[in-house]
Amino acid sequence: METGTPAPQVWPTLRAADARALIRFLVEAFGFQEIVTYGEGDFVAHAELAWPEGGGVMLGSERETPEGAEARPGRPGTFTAYVVTADPDGVHARAVAAGARITTELTETDYGSRDFAAADPEGNRWYFGTYPGAPRPPAAQD
């Protein structure tokens, strides 16, 4: 049995004015992998993109919901994510080659990360860096 990266247990979610174009951009510029996309024509009901090093995002076309505006993810262009990568220089080079707008150049941070930031065509901000988060305390034993 083949094992891969575990499925995410937390899914950041965003809406896009042009979801199909955003999917293409995230795949080409940053290296996300398109796992599944449902919808017809220009409308994307649901899409899942995986980050090769673990995790992923869900996205879809902007739309009204029966529950109203408070039940929707943020408006297009209001999403921000930090994506952990062992190769921020490689992701940066790929993003630049794909025409991504770099908003913060590669830098070394005070907390030991090497990272950069870019905006996608919808205006969402994507940060890529080596900081994996602070160590977690050991799980309590029963």
Short mmCIF file of C-alpha atoms in Angstrom, two decimals:
data_model
loop_
_atom_site.label_atom_id
_atom_site.label_comp_id
_atom_site.label_asym_id
_atom_site.label_seq_id
_atom_site.Cartn_x
_atom_site.Cartn_y
_atom_site.Cartn_z
CA MET A 1 0.00 0.00 0.00
CA GLU A 2 1.39 3.40 -1.01
CA THR A 3 1.56 6.02 1.70
CA GLY A 4 1.72 9.71 1.02
CA THR A 5 1.36 12.93 2.88
CA PRO A 6 -1.49 12.64 5.40
CA ALA A 7 -4.72 14.42 4.49
CA PRO A 8 -5.07 17.83 6.18
CA GLN A 9 -7.21 18.01 9.28
CA VAL A 10 -7.69 21.79 9.03
CA TRP A 11 -8.71 23.28 5.68
CA PRO A 12 -8.20 26.99 5.05
CA THR A 13 -10.96 28.01 2.63
CA LEU A 14 -11.28 30.90 0.21
CA ARG A 15 -13.55 32.21 -2.52
CA ALA A 16 -12.44 33.61 -5.85
CA ALA A 17 -13.97 35.84 -8.49
CA ASP A 18 -12.27 33.59 -11.09
CA ALA A 19 -11.64 30.31 -9.28
CA ARG A 20 -10.37 28.40 -12.32
CA ALA A 21 -7.75 31.09 -13.03
CA LEU A 22 -6.75 31.13 -9.36
CA ILE A 23 -6.30 27.35 -9.36
CA ARG A 24 -4.07 27.55 -12.44
CA PHE A 25 -2.03 30.33 -10.82
CA LEU A 26 -1.55 28.49 -7.51
CA VAL A 27 -0.43 25.35 -9.36
CA GLU A 28 1.89 27.11 -11.82
CA ALA A 29 3.33 29.86 -9.62
CA PHE A 30 3.64 28.15 -6.25
CA GLY A 31 3.53 24.40 -6.92
CA PHE A 32 0.23 23.42 -5.32
CA GLN A 33 -1.26 20.20 -6.69
CA GLU A 34 -4.85 20.20 -7.95
CA ILE A 35 -6.51 17.21 -6.31
CA VAL A 36 -10.15 17.67 -7.31
CA THR A 37 -12.33 20.36 -8.86
CA TYR A 38 -16.13 20.18 -9.11
CA GLY A 39 -18.27 22.56 -11.12
CA GLU A 40 -19.19 23.36 -14.68
CA GLY A 41 -18.05 26.12 -16.99
CA ASP A 42 -16.52 29.04 -15.12
CA PHE A 43 -18.19 28.05 -11.83
CA VAL A 44 -16.19 26.05 -9.27
CA ALA A 45 -18.41 24.53 -6.58
CA HIS A 46 -15.46 22.98 -4.71
CA ALA A 47 -11.75 22.47 -5.32
CA GLU A 48 -8.98 20.99 -3.21
CA LEU A 49 -5.33 21.87 -3.71
CA ALA A 50 -2.59 20.02 -1.83
CA TRP A 51 0.73 21.48 -0.76
CA PRO A 52 3.39 18.87 -1.64
CA GLU A 53 5.01 19.16 1.81
CA GLY A 54 1.69 18.67 3.65
CA GLY A 55 -1.62 20.44 4.06
CA GLY A 56 -3.80 22.11 1.52
CA VAL A 57 -6.55 24.61 0.79
CA MET A 58 -10.13 24.42 -0.42
CA LEU A 59 -11.58 27.04 -2.71
CA GLY A 60 -14.53 27.81 -4.89
CA SER A 61 -16.23 30.51 -6.86
CA GLU A 62 -17.69 33.49 -5.04
CA ARG A 63 -21.43 33.02 -4.49
CA GLU A 64 -24.30 33.70 -2.17
CA THR A 65 -25.24 30.99 0.32
CA PRO A 66 -28.64 30.16 1.81
CA GLU A 67 -27.19 30.95 5.24
CA GLY A 68 -26.28 34.49 4.19
CA ALA A 69 -23.07 36.45 4.07
CA GLU A 70 -21.96 35.55 7.60
CA ALA A 71 -21.67 31.87 6.59
CA ARG A 72 -19.40 32.56 3.62
CA PRO A 73 -15.62 32.55 3.60
CA GLY A 74 -14.05 35.97 3.13
CA ARG A 75 -14.50 38.04 0.01
CA PRO A 76 -12.03 37.39 -2.81
CA GLY A 77 -8.70 39.00 -2.06
CA THR A 78 -9.01 38.90 1.75
CA PHE A 79 -7.27 35.55 2.40
CA THR A 80 -3.79 35.21 3.92
CA ALA A 81 -1.84 31.98 4.47
CA TYR A 82 1.62 30.99 5.69
CA VAL A 83 2.85 27.89 3.86
CA VAL A 84 5.79 25.97 5.30
CA THR A 85 8.42 24.87 2.80
CA ALA A 86 11.94 23.49 3.06
CA ASP A 87 12.81 25.38 -0.15
CA PRO A 88 11.61 28.99 -0.03
CA ASP A 89 14.27 29.98 -2.58
CA GLY A 90 12.93 27.43 -5.06
CA VAL A 91 9.30 28.47 -4.50
CA HIS A 92 10.33 32.13 -4.86
CA ALA A 93 12.13 31.43 -8.15
CA ARG A 94 9.10 29.53 -9.45
CA ALA A 95 6.74 32.34 -8.40
CA VAL A 96 8.88 35.01 -10.07
CA ALA A 97 9.15 32.93 -13.28
CA ALA A 98 5.34 32.59 -13.33
CA GLY A 99 4.87 36.35 -12.97
CA ALA A 100 3.67 36.42 -9.35
CA ARG A 101 3.72 39.82 -7.67
CA ILE A 102 6.27 39.51 -4.86
CA THR A 103 5.19 41.70 -1.94
CA THR A 104 8.06 40.84 0.43
CA GLU A 105 11.39 39.65 -0.95
CA LEU A 106 13.23 36.68 0.54
CA THR A 107 14.45 37.56 4.00
CA GLU A 108 15.85 36.01 7.16
CA THR A 109 13.52 36.65 10.10
CA ASP A 110 14.29 37.25 13.78
CA TYR A 111 12.61 33.92 14.61
CA GLY A 112 14.84 31.83 12.34
CA SER A 113 12.77 31.54 9.19
CA ARG A 114 13.69 32.32 5.62
CA ASP A 115 10.58 33.51 3.84
CA PHE A 116 8.90 35.73 1.26
CA ALA A 117 5.39 36.86 0.39
CA ALA A 118 3.47 37.10 -2.87
CA ALA A 119 0.00 38.17 -3.94
CA ASP A 120 -2.15 36.08 -6.25
CA PRO A 121 -4.24 37.69 -9.03
CA GLU A 122 -7.23 38.00 -6.66
CA GLY A 123 -5.13 39.94 -4.12
CA ASN A 124 -4.77 37.15 -1.53
CA ARG A 125 -1.42 37.10 0.32
CA TRP A 126 0.68 33.95 0.42
CA TYR A 127 3.72 33.71 2.69
CA PHE A 128 6.21 30.88 2.13
CA GLY A 129 8.95 30.08 4.60
CA THR A 130 10.85 27.59 6.68
CA TYR A 131 9.23 28.36 10.05
CA PRO A 132 7.29 25.22 11.07
CA GLY A 133 5.71 26.72 14.18
CA ALA A 134 6.76 26.49 17.79
CA PRO A 135 7.34 23.01 19.26
CA ARG A 136 4.21 21.46 20.74
CA PRO A 137 4.13 20.09 24.29
CA PRO A 138 3.97 16.31 24.56
CA ALA A 139 0.48 14.83 24.55
CA ALA A 140 -0.93 14.05 27.99
CA GLN A 141 -0.84 10.37 28.92
CA ASP A 142 -4.01 8.85 30.39
#
